[in-house]
Coordinates of C-alpha atoms in Angstrom, one line a residue:
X1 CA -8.9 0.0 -87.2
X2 CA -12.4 -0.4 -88.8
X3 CA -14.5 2.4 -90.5
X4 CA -17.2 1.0 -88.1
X5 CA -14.8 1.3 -85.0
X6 CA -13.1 4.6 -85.7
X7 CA -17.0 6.4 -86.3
X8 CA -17.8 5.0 -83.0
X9 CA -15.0 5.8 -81.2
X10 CA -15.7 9.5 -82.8
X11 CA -18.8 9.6 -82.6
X12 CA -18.2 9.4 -78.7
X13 CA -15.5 12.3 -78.5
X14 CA -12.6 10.6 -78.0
X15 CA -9.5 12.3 -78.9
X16 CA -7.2 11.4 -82.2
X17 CA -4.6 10.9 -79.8
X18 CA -6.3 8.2 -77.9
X19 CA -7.5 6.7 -80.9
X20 CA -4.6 5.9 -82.6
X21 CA -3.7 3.7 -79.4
X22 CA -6.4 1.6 -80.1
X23 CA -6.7 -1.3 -82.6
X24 CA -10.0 -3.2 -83.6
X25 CA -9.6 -7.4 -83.3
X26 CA -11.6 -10.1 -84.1
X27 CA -12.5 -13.1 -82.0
X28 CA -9.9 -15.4 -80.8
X29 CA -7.4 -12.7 -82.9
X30 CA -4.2 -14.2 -84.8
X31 CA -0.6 -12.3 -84.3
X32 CA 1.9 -11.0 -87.2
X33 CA 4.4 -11.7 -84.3
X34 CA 4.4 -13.6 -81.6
X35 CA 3.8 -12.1 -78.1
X36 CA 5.0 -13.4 -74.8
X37 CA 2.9 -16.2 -73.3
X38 CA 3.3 -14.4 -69.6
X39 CA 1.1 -11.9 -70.9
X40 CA -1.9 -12.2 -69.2
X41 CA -4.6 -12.6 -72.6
X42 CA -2.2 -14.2 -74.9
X43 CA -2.4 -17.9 -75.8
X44 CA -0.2 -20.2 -74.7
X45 CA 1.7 -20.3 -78.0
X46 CA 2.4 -16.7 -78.0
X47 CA 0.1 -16.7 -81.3
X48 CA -2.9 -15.2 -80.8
X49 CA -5.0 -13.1 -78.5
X50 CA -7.8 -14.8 -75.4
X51 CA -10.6 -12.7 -76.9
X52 CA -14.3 -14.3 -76.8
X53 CA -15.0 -11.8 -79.0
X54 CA -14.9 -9.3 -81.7
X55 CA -14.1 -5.5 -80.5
X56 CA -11.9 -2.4 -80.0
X57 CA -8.7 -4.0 -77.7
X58 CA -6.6 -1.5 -75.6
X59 CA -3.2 -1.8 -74.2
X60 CA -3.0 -0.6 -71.1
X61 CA 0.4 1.2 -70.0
X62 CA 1.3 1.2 -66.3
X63 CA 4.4 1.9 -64.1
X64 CA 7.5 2.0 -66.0
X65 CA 5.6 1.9 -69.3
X66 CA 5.0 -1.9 -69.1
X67 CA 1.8 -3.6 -70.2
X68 CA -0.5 -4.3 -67.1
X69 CA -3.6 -5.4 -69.8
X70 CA -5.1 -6.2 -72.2
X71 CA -8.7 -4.3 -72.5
X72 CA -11.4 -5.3 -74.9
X73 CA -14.3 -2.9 -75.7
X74 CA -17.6 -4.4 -77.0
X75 CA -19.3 -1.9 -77.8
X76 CA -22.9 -3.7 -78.3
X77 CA -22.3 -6.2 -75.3
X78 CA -23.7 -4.0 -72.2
X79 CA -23.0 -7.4 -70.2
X80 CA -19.1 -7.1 -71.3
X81 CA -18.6 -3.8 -73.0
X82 CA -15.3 -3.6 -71.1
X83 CA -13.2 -6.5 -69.9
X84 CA -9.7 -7.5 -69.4
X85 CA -8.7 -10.2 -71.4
X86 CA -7.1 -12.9 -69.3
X87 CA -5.2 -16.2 -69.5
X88 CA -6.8 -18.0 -66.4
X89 CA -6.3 -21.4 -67.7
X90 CA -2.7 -21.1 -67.5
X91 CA -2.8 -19.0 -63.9
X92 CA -2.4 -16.0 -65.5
X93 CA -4.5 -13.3 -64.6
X94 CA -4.1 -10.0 -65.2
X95 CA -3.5 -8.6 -61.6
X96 CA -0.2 -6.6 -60.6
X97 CA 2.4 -8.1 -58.7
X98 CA 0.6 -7.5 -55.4
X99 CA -2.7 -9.1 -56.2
X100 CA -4.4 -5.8 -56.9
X101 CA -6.4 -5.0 -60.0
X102 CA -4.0 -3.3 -62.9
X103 CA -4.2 0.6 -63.5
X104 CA -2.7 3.3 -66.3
X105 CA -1.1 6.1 -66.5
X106 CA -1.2 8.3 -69.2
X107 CA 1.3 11.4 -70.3
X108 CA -0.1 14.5 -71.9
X109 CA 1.6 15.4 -75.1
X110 CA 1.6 18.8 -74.3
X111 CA 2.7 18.5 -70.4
X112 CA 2.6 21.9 -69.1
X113 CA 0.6 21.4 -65.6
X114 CA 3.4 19.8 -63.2
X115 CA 1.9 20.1 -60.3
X116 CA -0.8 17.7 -60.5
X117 CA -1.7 14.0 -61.0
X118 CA -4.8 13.1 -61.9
X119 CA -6.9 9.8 -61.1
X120 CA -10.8 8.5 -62.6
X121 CA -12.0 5.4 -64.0
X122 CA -11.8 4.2 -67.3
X123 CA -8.3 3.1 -68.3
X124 CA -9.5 2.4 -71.5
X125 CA -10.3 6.2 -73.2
X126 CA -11.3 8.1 -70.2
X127 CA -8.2 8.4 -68.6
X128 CA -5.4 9.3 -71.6
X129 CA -8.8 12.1 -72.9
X130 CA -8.3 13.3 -69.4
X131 CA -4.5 13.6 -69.5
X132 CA -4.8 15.1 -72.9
X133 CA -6.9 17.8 -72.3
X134 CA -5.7 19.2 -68.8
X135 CA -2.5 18.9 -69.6
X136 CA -1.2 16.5 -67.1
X137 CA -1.0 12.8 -66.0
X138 CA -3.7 10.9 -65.0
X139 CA -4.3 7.8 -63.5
X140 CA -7.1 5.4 -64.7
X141 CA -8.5 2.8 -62.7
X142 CA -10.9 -0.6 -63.7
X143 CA -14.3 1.4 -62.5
X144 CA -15.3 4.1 -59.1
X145 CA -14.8 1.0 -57.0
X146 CA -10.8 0.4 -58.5
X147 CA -10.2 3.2 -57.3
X148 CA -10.4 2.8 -53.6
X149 CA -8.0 0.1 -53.7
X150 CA -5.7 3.3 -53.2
X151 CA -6.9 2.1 -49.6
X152 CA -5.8 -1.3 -49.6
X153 CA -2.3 -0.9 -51.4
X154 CA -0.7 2.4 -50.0
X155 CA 2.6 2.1 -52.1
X156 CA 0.8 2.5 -55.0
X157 CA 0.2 6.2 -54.7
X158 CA 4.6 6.4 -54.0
X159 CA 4.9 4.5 -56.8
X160 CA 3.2 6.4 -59.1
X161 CA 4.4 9.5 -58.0
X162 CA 8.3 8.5 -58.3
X163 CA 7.3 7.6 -61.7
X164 CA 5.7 10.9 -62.9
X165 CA 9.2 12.4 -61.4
X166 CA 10.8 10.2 -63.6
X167 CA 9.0 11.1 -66.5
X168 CA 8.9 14.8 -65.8
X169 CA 13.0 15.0 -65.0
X170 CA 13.8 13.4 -68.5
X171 CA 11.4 15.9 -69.9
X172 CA 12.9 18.7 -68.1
X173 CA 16.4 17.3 -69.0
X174 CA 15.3 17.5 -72.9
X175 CA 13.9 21.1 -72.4
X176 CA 17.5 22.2 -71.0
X177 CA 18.7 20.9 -74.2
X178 CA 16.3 23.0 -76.5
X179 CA 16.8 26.1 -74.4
X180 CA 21.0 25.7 -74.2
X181 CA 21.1 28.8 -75.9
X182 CA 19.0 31.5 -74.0
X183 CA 20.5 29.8 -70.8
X184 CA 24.3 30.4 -72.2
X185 CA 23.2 34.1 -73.1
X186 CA 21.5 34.8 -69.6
X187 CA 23.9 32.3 -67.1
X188 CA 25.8 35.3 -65.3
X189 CA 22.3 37.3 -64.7
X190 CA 20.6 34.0 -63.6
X191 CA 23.5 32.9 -61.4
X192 CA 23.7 36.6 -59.7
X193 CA 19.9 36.2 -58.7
X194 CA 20.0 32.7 -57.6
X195 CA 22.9 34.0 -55.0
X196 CA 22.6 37.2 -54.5
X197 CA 26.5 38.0 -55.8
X198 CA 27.1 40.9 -58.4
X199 CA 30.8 40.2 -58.4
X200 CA 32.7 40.5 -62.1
X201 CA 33.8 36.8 -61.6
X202 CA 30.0 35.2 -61.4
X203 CA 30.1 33.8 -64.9
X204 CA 33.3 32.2 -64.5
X205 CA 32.4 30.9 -61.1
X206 CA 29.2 29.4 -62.1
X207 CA 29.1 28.0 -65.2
X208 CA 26.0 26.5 -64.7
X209 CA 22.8 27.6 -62.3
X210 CA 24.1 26.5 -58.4
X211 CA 22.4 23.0 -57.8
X212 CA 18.9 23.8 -56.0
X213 CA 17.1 21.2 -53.4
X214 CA 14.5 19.1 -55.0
X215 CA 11.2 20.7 -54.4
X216 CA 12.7 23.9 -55.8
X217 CA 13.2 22.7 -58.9
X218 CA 9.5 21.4 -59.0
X219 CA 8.3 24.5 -58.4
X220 CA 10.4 26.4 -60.6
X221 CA 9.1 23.8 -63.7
X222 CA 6.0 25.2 -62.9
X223 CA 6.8 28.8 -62.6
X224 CA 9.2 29.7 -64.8
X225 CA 11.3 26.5 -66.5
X226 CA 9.7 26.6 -69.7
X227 CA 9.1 30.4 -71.1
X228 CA 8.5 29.4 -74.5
X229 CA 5.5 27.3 -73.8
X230 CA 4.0 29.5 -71.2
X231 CA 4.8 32.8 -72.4
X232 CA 6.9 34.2 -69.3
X233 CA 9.8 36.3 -70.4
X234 CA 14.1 35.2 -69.3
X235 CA 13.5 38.8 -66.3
X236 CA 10.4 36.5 -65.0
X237 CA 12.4 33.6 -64.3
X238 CA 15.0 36.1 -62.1
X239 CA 12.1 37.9 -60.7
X240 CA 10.4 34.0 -59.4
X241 CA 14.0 32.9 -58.4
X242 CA 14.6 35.7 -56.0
X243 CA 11.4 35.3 -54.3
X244 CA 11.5 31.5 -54.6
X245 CA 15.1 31.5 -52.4
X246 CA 13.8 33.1 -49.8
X247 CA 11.7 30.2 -48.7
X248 CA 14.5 27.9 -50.0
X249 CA 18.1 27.1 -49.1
X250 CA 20.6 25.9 -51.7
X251 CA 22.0 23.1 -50.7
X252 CA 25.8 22.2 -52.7
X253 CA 24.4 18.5 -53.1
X254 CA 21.2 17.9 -55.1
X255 CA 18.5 17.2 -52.2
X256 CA 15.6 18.4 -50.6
X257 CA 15.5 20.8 -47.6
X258 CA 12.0 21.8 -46.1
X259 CA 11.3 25.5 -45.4
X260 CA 11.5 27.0 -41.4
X261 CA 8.1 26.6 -39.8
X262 CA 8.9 30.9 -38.9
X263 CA 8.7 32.0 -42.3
X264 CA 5.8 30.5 -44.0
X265 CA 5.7 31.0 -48.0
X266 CA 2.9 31.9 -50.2
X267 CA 4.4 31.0 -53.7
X268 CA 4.7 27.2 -52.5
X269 CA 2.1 24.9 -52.9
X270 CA 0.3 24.2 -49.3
X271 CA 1.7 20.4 -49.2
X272 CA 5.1 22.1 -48.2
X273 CA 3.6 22.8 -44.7
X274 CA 3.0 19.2 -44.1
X275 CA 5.3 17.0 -42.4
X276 CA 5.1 14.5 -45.7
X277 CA 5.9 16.8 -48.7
X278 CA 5.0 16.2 -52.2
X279 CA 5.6 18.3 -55.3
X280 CA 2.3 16.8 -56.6
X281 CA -1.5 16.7 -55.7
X282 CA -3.6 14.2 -57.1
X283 CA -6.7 15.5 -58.5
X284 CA -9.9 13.2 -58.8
X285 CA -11.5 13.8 -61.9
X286 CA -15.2 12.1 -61.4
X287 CA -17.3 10.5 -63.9
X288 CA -20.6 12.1 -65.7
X289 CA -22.4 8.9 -64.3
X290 CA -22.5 9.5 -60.4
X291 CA -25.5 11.5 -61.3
X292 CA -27.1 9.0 -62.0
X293 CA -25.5 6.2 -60.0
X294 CA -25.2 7.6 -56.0
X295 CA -22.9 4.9 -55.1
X296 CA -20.1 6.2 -57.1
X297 CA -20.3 9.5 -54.9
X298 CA -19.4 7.0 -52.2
X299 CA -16.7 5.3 -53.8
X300 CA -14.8 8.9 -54.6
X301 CA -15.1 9.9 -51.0
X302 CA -13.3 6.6 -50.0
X303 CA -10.8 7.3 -52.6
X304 CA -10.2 11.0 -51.1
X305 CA -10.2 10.3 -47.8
X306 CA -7.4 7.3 -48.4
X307 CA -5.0 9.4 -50.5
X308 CA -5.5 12.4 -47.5
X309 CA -4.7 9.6 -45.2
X310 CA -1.3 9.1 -46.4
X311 CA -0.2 13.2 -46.7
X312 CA -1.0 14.0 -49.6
X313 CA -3.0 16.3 -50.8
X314 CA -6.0 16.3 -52.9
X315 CA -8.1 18.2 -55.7
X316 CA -10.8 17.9 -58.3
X317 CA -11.2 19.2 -61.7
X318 CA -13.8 18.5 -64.3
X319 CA -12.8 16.7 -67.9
X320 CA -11.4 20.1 -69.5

């Protein structure tokens, strides 16, 4: 990256972390290595880049951690200052599989919020600043108005949410690994809570915690999974447990099992009394612009309204 790009970029706030994403280009840039032609802003040679001009080009990660775009910041063109560089001659533009316009998601390096999702505008730094600085993932759509396409393509918001579960098992898969030790040390105590047994034989009989439904084990990442990054003590995660089982039953096959409409539970987040349950709410993070632009107010209403309309439910927060 430029001197010239890098001072702007940090002259606007944006994070190291998002920065280092980011790679300045001139026009109609040459490759070290050739890319594929299918990507939508890559010549038909695989050689170089569709970019009418010189800038700041972002690579847009989406579902499954493909590409989606190719975004090019101008940053003294106000007529193109962001864009999506396409290969239209060839038919290829750079819309998702079911016509829609292409979105990112972004993963916080220091996850510890697993409870929600996050969704703005700006794909390009708005979006991964977001994720970075609350903690966890955010969605980031091409402008207010991208965002109510929520509306218009319902699976997306399944989609995205089976992919943050993927994302946040293998995470929760590498922080068993780390923590192997403590669990070995503590398994008999942290089996007798799960089941309520005090017998001698408890640590021979389960040599590993009894397998928990599904939403369980969401809500124990965010309660007690990780004590070393959120400073609860090995006698917290026993204390959450036993309260924690007595909204939850624990089934002898991994799966999901919703709570008895007769004994409603306070430590479980309020999208557990809902016919449609989700471990996750999806929190709209709005822009410093609809102050000045009312229509956006409009177009983040629409947005709410739709993800409400399919179960889910919603938040806001500010940038962090």
């Amino acid at each position: 990256m430029t001197d010239e790009d890098r001072s702007y970029l940090e002259g606007r706030g944006i994070l190291p972390e998002v920065i280092a994403r980011c790679r300045s280009v001139k026009k109609w840039q040459k490759l070290s290595h050739t890319a594929h032609v299918n990507l939508p802003g890559v010549n038909r040679y695989g050689s170089g880049l569709n970019n009418p001009a010189d800038g700041i080009l972002i690579a847009i990660p989406g579902i499954g951690g493909y590409l989606t775009n190719l975004r090019l910041n101008v940053p003294l063109d106000l007529n193109r200052k962001y864009s999506a560089i396409s290969s239209a001659n060839r038919g290829l533009k750079p819309n998702l599989e079911d016509g829609g316009t292409p979105f990112g998601i972004f993963f916080p390096e220091n996850w510890t919020d697993f409870t929600h999702i996050g969704i703005c505008e700006g794909p390009e730094y708005k979006a991964p600043s977001a994720a970075q600085r609350l903690n966890f993932p955010v969605v980031g759509f091409e402008g207010a108005a991208g965002m109510t396409t929520i509306k218009r393509y319902p699976a997306r918001l399944k989609q995205i949410e089976d992919y943050v579960k993927e994302q946040l098992c293998k995470l929760t898969k590498n922080e068993y690994l780390k923590l192997s030790s403590v669990w070995q040390s503590t398994m008999m105590s942290f089996a007798t809570f799960l089941t309520g047994q005090t017998t001698k034989d408890t640590q021979t009989e389960y040599s590993f915690p009894v397998q928990i439904s599904a939403q369980f084990a969401f809500k124990m990442l965010g309660v007690c999974l990780f004590p070393t990054m959120n400073g609860q003590k090995i006698g917290t995660i026993f204390t959450e447990s036993k309260k924690l089982l007595k909204e939850w039953s624990t089934p002898s096959s991994f799966g999901t099992k919703e709570p008895t409409p007769t004994e409603p539970s306070d430590t479980l987040p309020p999208s557990h009394s809902r016919k449609f349950s989700s471990p996750f709410r999806f929190c709209l993070i709005p822009d410093a612009g609809m102050e000045k632009n009312s229509s956006v107010m409009g177009f983040y209403t629409k947005t709410l309204k739709a993800i409400e309309s399919q179960g889910y439910l919603v938040d806001v927060a500010d940038w962090g």
